[in-house]
mmCIF file of C-alpha atoms in Angstrom:
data_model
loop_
_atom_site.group_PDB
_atom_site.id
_atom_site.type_symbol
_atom_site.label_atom_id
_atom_site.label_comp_id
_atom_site.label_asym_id
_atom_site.label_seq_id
_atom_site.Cartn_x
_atom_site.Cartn_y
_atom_site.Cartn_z
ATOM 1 C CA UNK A 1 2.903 45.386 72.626
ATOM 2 C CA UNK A 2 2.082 45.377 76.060
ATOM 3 C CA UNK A 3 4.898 46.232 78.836
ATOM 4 C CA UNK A 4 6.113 43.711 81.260
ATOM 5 C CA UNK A 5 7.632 46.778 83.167
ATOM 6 C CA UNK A 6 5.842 48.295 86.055
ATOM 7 C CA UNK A 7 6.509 52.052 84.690
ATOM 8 C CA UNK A 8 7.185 53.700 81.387
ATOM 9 C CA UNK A 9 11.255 54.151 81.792
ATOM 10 C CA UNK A 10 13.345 57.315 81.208
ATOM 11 C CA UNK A 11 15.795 56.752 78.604
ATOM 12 C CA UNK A 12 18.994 58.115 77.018
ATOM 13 C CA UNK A 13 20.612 57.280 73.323
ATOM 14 C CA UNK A 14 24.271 58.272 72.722
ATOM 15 C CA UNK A 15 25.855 58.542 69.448
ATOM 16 C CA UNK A 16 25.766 59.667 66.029
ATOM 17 C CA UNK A 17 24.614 58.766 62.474
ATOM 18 C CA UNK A 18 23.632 55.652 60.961
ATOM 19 C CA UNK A 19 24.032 53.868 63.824
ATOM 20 C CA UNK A 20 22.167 56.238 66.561
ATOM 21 C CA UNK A 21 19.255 56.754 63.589
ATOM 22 C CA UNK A 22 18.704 52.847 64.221
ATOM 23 C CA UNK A 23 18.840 53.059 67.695
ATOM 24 C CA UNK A 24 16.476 56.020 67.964
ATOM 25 C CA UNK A 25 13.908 54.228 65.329
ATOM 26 C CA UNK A 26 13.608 51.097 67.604
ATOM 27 C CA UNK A 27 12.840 53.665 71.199
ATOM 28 C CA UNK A 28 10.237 55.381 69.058
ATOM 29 C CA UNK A 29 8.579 52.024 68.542
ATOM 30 C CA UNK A 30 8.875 51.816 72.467
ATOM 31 C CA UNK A 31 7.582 54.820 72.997
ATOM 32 C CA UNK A 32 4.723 54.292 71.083
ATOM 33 C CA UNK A 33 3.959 50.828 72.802
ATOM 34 C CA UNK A 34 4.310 52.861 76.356
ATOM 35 C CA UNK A 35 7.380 51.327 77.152
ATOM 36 C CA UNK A 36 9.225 54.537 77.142
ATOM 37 C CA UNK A 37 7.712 57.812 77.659
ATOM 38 C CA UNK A 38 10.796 59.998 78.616
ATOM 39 C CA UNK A 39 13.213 59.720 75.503
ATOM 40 C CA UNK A 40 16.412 62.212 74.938
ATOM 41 C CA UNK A 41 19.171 61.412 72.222
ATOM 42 C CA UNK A 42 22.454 63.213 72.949
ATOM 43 C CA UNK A 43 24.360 63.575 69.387
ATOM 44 C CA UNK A 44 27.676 63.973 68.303
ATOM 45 C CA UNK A 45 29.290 67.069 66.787
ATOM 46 C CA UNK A 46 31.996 66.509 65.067
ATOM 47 C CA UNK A 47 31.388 66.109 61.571
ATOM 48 C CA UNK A 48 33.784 68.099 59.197
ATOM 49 C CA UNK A 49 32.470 66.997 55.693
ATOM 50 C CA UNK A 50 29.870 67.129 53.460
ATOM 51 C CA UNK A 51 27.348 69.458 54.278
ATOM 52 C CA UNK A 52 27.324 69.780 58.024
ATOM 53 C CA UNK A 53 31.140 70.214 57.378
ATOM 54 C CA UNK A 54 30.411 73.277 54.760
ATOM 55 C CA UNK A 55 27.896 74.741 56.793
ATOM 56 C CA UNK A 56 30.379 74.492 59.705
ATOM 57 C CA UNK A 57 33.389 76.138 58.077
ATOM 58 C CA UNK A 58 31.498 78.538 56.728
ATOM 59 C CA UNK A 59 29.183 79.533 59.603
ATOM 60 C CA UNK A 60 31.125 78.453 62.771
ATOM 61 C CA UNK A 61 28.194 76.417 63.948
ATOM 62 C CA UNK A 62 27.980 72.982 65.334
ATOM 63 C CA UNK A 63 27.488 70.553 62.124
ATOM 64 C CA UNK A 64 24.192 69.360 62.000
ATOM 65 C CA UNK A 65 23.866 66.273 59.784
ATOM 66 C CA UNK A 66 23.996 64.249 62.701
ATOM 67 C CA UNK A 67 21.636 65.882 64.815
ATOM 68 C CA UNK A 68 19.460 65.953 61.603
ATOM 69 C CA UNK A 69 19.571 62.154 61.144
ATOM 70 C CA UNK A 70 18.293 61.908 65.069
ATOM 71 C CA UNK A 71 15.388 64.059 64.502
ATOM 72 C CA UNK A 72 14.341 62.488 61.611
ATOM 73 C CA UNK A 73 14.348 58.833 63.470
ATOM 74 C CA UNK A 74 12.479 60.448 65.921
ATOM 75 C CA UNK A 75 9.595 60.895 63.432
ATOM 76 C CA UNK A 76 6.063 59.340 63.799
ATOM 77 C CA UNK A 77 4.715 56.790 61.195
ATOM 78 C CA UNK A 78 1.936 58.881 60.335
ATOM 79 C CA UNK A 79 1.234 61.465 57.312
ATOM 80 C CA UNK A 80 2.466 63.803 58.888
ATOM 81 C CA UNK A 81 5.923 62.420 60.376
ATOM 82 C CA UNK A 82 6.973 60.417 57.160
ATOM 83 C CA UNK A 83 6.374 63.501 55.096
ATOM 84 C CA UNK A 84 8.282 65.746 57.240
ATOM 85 C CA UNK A 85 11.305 62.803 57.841
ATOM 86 C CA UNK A 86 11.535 62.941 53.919
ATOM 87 C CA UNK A 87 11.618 66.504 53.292
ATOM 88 C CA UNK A 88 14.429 66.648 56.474
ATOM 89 C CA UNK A 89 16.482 64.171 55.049
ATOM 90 C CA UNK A 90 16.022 65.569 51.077
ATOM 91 C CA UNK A 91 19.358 66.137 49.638
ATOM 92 C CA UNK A 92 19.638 68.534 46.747
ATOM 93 C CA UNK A 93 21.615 67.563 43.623
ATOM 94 C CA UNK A 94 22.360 69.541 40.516
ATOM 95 C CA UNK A 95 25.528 71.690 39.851
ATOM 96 C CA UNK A 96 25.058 74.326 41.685
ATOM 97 C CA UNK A 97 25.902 75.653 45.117
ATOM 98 C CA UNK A 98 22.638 73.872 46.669
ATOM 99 C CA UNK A 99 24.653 70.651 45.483
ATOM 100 C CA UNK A 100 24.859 68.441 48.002
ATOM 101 C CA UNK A 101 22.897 70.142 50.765
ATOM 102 C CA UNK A 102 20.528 68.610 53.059
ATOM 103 C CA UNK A 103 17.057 70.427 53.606
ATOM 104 C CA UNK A 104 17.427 69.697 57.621
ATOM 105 C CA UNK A 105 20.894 70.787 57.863
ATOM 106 C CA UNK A 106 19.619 74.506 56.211
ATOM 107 C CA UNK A 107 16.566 74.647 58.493
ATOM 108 C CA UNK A 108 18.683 73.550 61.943
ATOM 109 C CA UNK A 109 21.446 76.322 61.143
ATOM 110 C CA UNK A 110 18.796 78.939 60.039
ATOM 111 C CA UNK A 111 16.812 78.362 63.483
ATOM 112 C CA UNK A 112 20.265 78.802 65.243
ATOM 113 C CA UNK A 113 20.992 82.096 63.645
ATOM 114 C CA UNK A 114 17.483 83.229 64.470
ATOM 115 C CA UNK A 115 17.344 82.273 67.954
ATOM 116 C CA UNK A 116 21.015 82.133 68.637
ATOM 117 C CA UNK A 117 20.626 79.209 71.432
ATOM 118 C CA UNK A 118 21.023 75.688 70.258
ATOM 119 C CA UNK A 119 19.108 73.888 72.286
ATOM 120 C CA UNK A 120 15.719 76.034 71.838
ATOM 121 C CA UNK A 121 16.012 75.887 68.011
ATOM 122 C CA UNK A 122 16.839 71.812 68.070
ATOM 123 C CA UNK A 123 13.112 71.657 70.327
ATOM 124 C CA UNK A 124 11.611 73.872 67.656
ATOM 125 C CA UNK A 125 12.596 71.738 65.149
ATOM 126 C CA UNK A 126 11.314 68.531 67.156
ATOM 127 C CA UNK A 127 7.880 70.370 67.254
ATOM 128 C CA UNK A 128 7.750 70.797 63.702
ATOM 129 C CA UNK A 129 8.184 67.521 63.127
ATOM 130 C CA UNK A 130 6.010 65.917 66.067
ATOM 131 C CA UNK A 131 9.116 64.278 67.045
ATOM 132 C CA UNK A 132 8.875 61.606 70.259
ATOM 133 C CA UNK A 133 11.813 62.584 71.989
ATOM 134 C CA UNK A 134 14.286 65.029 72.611
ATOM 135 C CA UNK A 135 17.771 65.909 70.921
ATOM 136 C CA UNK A 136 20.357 67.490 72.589
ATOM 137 C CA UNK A 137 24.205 68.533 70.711
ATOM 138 C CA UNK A 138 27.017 66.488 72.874
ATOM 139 C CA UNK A 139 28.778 69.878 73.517
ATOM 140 C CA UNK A 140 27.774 73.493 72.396
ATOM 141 C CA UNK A 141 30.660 74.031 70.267
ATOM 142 C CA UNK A 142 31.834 72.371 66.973
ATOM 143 C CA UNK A 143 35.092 69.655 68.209
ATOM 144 C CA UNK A 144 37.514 67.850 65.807
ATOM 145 C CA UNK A 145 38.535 64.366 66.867
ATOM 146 C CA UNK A 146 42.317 63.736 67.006
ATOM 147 C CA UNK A 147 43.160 59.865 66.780
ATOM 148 C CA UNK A 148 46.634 58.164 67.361
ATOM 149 C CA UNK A 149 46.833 55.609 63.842
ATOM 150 C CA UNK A 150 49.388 53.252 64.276
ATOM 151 C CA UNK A 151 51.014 51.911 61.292
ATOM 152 C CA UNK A 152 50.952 54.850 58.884
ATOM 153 C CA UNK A 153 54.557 54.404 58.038
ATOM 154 C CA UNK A 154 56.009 51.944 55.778
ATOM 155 C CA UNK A 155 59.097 52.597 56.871
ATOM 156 C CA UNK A 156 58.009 52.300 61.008
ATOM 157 C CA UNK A 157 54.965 50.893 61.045
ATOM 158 C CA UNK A 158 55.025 50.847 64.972
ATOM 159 C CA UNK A 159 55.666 54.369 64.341
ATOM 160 C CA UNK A 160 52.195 56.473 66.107
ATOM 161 C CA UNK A 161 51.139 59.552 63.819
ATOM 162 C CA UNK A 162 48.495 61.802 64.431
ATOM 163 C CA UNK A 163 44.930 62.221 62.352
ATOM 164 C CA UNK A 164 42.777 65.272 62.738
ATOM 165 C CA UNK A 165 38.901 64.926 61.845
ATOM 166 C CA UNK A 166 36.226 62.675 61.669
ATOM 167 C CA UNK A 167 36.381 61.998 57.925
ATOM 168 C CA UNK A 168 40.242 61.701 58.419
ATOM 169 C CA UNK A 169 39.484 59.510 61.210
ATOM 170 C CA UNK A 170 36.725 57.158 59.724
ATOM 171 C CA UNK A 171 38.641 56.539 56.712
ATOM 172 C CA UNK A 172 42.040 55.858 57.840
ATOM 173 C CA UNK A 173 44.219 53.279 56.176
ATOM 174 C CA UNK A 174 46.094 52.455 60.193
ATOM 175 C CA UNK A 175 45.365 50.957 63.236
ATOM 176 C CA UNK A 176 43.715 53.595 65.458
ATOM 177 C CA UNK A 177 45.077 53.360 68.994
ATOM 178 C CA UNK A 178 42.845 56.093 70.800
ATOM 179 C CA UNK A 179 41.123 58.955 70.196
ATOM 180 C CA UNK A 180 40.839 62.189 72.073
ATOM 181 C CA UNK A 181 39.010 66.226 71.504
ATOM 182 C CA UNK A 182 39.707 69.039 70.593
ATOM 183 C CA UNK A 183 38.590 71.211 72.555
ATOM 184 C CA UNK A 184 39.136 68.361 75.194
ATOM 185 C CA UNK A 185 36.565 70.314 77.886
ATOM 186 C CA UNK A 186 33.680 71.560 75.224
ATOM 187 C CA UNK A 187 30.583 73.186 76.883
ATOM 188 C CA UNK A 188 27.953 71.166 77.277
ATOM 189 C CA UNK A 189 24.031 71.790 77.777
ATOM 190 C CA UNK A 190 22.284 71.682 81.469
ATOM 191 C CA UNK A 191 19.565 70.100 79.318
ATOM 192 C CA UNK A 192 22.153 67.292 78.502
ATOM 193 C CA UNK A 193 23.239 66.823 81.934
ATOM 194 C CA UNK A 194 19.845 66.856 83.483
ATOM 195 C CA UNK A 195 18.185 63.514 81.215
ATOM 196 C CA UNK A 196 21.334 61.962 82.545
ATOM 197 C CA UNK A 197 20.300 62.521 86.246
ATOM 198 C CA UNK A 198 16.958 61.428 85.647
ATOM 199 C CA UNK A 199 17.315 58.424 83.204
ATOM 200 C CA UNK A 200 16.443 55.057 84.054
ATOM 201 C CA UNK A 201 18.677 53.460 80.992
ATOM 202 C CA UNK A 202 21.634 54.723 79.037
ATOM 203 C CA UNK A 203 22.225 53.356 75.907
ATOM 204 C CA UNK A 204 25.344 53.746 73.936
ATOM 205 C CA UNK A 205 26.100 52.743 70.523
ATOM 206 C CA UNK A 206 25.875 51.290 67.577
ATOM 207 C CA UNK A 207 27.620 53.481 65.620
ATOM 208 C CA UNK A 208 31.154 54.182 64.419
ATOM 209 C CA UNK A 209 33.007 53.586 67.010
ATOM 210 C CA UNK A 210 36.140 55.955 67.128
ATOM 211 C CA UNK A 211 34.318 58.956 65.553
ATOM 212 C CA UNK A 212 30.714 58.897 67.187
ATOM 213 C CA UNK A 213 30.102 56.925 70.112
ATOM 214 C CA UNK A 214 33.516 56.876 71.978
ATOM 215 C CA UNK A 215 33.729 60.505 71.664
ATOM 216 C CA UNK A 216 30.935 61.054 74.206
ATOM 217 C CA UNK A 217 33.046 59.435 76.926
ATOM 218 C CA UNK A 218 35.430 61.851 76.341
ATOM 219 C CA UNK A 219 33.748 65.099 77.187
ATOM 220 C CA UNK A 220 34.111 65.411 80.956
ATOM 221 C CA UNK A 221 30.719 66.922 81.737
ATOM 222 C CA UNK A 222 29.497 64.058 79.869
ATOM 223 C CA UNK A 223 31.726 61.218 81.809
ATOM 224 C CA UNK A 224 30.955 62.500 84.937
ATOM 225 C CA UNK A 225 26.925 62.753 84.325
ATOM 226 C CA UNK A 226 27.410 59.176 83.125
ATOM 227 C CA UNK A 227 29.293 58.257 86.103
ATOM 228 C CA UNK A 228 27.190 59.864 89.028
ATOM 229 C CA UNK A 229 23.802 58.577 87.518
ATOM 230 C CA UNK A 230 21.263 55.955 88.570
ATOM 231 C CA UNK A 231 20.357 54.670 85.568
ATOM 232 C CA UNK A 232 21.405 51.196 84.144
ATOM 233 C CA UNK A 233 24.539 51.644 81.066
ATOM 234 C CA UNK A 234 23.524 49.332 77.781
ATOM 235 C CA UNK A 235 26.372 49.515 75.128
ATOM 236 C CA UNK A 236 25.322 48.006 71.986
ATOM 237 C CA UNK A 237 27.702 46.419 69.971
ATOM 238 C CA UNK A 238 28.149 47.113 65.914
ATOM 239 C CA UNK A 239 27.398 43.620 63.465
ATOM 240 C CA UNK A 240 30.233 44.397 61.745
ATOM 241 C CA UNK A 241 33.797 46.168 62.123
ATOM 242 C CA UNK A 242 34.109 49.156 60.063
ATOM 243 C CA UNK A 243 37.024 49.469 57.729
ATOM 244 C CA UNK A 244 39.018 52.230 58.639
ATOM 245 C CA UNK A 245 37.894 52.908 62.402
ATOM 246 C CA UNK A 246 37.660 48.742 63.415
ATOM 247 C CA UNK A 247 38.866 47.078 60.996
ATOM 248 C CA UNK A 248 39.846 43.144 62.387
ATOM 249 C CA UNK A 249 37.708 44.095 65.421
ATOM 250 C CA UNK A 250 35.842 41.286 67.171
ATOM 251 C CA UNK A 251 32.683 42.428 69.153
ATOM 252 C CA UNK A 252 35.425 41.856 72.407
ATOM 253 C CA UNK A 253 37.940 44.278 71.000
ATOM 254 C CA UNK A 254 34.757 46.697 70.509
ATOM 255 C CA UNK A 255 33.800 46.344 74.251
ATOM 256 C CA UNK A 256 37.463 46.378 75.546
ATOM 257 C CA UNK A 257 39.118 50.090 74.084
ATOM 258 C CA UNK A 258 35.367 51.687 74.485
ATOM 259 C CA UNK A 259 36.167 50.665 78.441
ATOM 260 C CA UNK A 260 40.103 51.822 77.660
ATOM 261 C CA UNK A 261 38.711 55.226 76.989
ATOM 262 C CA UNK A 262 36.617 56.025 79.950
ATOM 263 C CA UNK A 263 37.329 53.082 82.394
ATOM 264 C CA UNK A 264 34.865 54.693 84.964
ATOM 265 C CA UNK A 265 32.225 53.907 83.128
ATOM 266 C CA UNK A 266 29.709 51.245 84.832
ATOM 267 C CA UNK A 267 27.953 49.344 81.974
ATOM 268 C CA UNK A 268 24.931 47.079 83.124
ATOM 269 C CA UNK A 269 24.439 45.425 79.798
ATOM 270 C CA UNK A 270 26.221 44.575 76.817
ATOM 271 C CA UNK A 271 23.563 43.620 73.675
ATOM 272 C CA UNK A 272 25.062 41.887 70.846
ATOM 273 C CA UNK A 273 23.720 39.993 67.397
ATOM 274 C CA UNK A 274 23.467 36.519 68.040
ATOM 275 C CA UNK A 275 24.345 35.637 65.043
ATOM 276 C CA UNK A 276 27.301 38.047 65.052
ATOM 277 C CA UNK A 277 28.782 35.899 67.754
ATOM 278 C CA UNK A 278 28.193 33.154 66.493
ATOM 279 C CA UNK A 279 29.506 33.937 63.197
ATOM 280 C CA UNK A 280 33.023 35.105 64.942
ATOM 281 C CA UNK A 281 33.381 31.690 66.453
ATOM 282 C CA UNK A 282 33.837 30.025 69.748
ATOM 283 C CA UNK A 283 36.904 31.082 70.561
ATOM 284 C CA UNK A 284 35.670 35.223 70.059
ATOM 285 C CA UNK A 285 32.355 34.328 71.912
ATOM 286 C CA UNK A 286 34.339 33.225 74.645
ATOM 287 C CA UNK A 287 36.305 36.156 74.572
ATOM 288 C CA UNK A 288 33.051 38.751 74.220
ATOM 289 C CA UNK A 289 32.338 36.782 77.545
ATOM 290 C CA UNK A 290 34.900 36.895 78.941
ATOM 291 C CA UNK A 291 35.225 40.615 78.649
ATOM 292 C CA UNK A 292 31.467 41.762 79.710
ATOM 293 C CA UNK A 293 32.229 39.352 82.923
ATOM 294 C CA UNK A 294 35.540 41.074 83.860
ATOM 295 C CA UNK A 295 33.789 44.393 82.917
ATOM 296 C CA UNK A 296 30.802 43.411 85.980
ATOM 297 C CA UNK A 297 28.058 43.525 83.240
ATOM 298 C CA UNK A 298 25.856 40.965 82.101
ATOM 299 C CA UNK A 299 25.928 39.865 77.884
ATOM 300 C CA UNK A 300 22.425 39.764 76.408
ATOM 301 C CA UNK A 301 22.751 38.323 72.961
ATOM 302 C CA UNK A 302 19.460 38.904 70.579
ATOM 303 C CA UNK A 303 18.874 38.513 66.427
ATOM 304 C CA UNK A 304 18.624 42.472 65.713
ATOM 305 C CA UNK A 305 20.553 42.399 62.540
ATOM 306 C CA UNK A 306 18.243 43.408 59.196
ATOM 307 C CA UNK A 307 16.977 39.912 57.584
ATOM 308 C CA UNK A 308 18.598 40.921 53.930
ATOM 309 C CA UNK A 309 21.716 39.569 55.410
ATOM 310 C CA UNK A 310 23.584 43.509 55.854
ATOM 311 C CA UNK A 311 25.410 44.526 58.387
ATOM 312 C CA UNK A 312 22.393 46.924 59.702
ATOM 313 C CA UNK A 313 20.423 46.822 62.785
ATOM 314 C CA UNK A 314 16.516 46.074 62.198
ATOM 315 C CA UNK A 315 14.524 49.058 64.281
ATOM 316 C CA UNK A 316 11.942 46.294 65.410
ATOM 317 C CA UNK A 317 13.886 43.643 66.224
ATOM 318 C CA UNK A 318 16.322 46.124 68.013
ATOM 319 C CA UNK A 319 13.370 47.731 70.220
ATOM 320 C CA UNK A 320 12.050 43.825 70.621
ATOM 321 C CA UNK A 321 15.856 43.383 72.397
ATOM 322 C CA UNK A 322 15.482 46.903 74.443
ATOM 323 C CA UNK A 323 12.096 45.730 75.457
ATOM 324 C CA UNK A 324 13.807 42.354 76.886
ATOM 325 C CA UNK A 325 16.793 44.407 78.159
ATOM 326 C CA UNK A 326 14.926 46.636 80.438
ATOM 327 C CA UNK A 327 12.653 44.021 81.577
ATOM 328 C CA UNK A 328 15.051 41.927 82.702
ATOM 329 C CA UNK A 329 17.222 44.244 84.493
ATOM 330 C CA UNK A 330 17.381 42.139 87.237
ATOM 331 C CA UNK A 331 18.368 39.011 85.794
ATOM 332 C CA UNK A 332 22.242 37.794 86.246
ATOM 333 C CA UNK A 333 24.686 38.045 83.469
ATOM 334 C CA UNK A 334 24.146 35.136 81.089
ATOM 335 C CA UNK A 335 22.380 35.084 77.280
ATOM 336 C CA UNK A 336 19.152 36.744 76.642
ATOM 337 C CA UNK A 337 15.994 34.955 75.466
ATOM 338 C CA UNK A 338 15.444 35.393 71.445
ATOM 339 C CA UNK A 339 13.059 38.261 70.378
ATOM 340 C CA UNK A 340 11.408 37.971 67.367
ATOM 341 C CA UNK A 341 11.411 39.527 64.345
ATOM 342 C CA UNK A 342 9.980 42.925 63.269
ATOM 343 C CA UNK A 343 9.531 45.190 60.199
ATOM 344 C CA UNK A 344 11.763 48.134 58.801
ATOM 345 C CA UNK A 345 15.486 48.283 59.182
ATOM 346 C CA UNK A 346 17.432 51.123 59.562
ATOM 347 C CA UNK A 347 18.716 53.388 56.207
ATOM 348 C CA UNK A 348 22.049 51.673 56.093
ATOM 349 C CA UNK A 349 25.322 50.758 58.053
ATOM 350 C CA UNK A 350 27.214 53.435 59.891
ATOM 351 C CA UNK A 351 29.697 55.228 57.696
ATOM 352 C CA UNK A 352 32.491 58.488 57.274
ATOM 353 C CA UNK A 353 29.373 60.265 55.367
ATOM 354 C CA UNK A 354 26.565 58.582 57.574
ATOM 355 C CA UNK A 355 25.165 62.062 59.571
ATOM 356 C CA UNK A 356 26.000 64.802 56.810
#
């Protein structure tokens, strides 16, 4: 697809499983059609189940599942990158100790035990695979999420109670009222810090929201890369709420307590499902407006959901809407003109298991 851009644009993805693998999938497509040639995903760790969270307890390292899942979107289309995406993402079963495992997650944590530097062993890993772009860990130690869950109590459901870890998190039966870290000032890596300075676009989300796109707003090396830079903020909005992190969310209430958590944050763009909106009603589509206009952004609304009717974004459609994004970055806040549709769609919606 030819650009209408005059350059090949720097770009940053923020997030975490399911929904960050979409995202990544649909900038590979725009990397190979020239529209991106700088690409670095920054990726959550915080997992504490499955096997990123065995491999963390019983190693101390950062859990890898999700940085797995961004590597393997990062894959080429060739021979050579659909065979190595499928022997990343295999998944051992039988009864054993190996049950469970993920073939990526063992080679990621083996690299960082040989080279003992996370960064160095993620690019190694990206070679391997011929990988068209760069991930980066969100902080260079392993962090548990701690979330406020209102209505917990039968007995005072008003009543605010405290829930440790992402699975905890994700799968809570409450309403969660904010989330913060633990450590609340992790480490982070120069590497990290530097794409910021030098990206064109930021894009943040889809994902789950509570447990792996918020939480990058929350590291303050992070939040203050994000607000010193240059480039343009795109937060992408989920299809769906997720039961247990948003459940009764509309695609407003998604918008408003991602701004409630880091209200610094300057966001350019806000892409959402047309269809989505549509489906929420006039009254929520007012509200989504209402929202991204109070927030100084401009709301691009695009088809990017998957054709089969789930709540997943479609990689081609979704780099279609990127495309459109970033070419019309100077266009006043309003609806964005339909993109077409593409082929693929991502492995499935975002989540508690989604990066492990």
């Amino acid at each position: 697809m030819p650009s209408s851009l005059d350059r090949a644009q720097a770009v940053v993805a923020l997030g975490g499983g399911h929904g960050l693998h979409a995202s990544l999938r649909a900038l590979r497509h725009l990397v190979d059609d020239v529209v991106v040639d700088d690409l670095t995903a920054i990726v959550t760790v915080a997992d504490n189940g499955g096997s990123s969270g065995r491999l963390r307890g019983e190693f101390g390292v950062l859990p890898p599942g999700d940085l797995r899942m961004a590597l393997a979107a990062l894959c080429g289309e060739d021979e050579w990158g659909r065979t190595w995406e499928g022997v990343l993402q295999h998944r051992f079963a039988g009864d054993g100790d190996m049950n469970g495992h993920v073939v990526g997650n063992l080679l990621i944590v083996a690299l960082w035990e040989q080279l003992g530097d996370h960064v160095a062993a993620l690019d190694i890993v990206g070679r391997l695979l011929g990988a068209k772009g760069r991930v980066l860990p969100m902080a260079l130690c392993p962090m548990d999420i701690h979330a406020d869950v209102r209505g917990l109590d039968p007995d005072d459901p008003d009543a605010l109670q405290v829930v440790q870890g992402q699975v905890e998190v994700a799968t809570t039966e409450g309403v969660i009222t904010g989330v913060r870290l633990e450590p609340p000032s992790p480490p982070t890596s120069p590497d990290a810090l530097a794409a910021l300075a030098a990206a064109d676009w930021v894009f943040l989300g889809p994902g789950s929201w509570f447990s792996s796109v918020i939480p990058h707003l929350l590291v303050p090396d992070l939040r203050d890369a994000l607000a010193r830079t240059s480039a343009r903020a795109v937060v992408v909005l989920n299809l769906a709420e997720q039961p247990g992190e948003t459940g009764g969310f509309s695609p407003a209430d998604h918008l408003a307590v991602l701004l409630e958590h880091a209200p610094g944050l300057a966001v350019h763009t806000v892409l959402a499902d047309r269809r989505t909106v549509e489906t929420a009603g006039s009254e929520a589509a007012w509200h989504l407006e209402e929202t991204v206009t109070a927030a100084g952004a401009r709301l691009v609304l695009a088809d990017v959901a998957a054709t089969d009717g789930s709540p997943r974004h479609d990689p081609r459609r979704l780099a279609d809407a990127y495309e459109q994004v970033m070419a019309g970055a100077d266009l006043g806040a309003g609806v964005g003109p339909d993109v077409g549709p593409g082929a693929g769609a991502d492995p499935g919606p975002g989540g508690p298991a989604e990066g492990r």
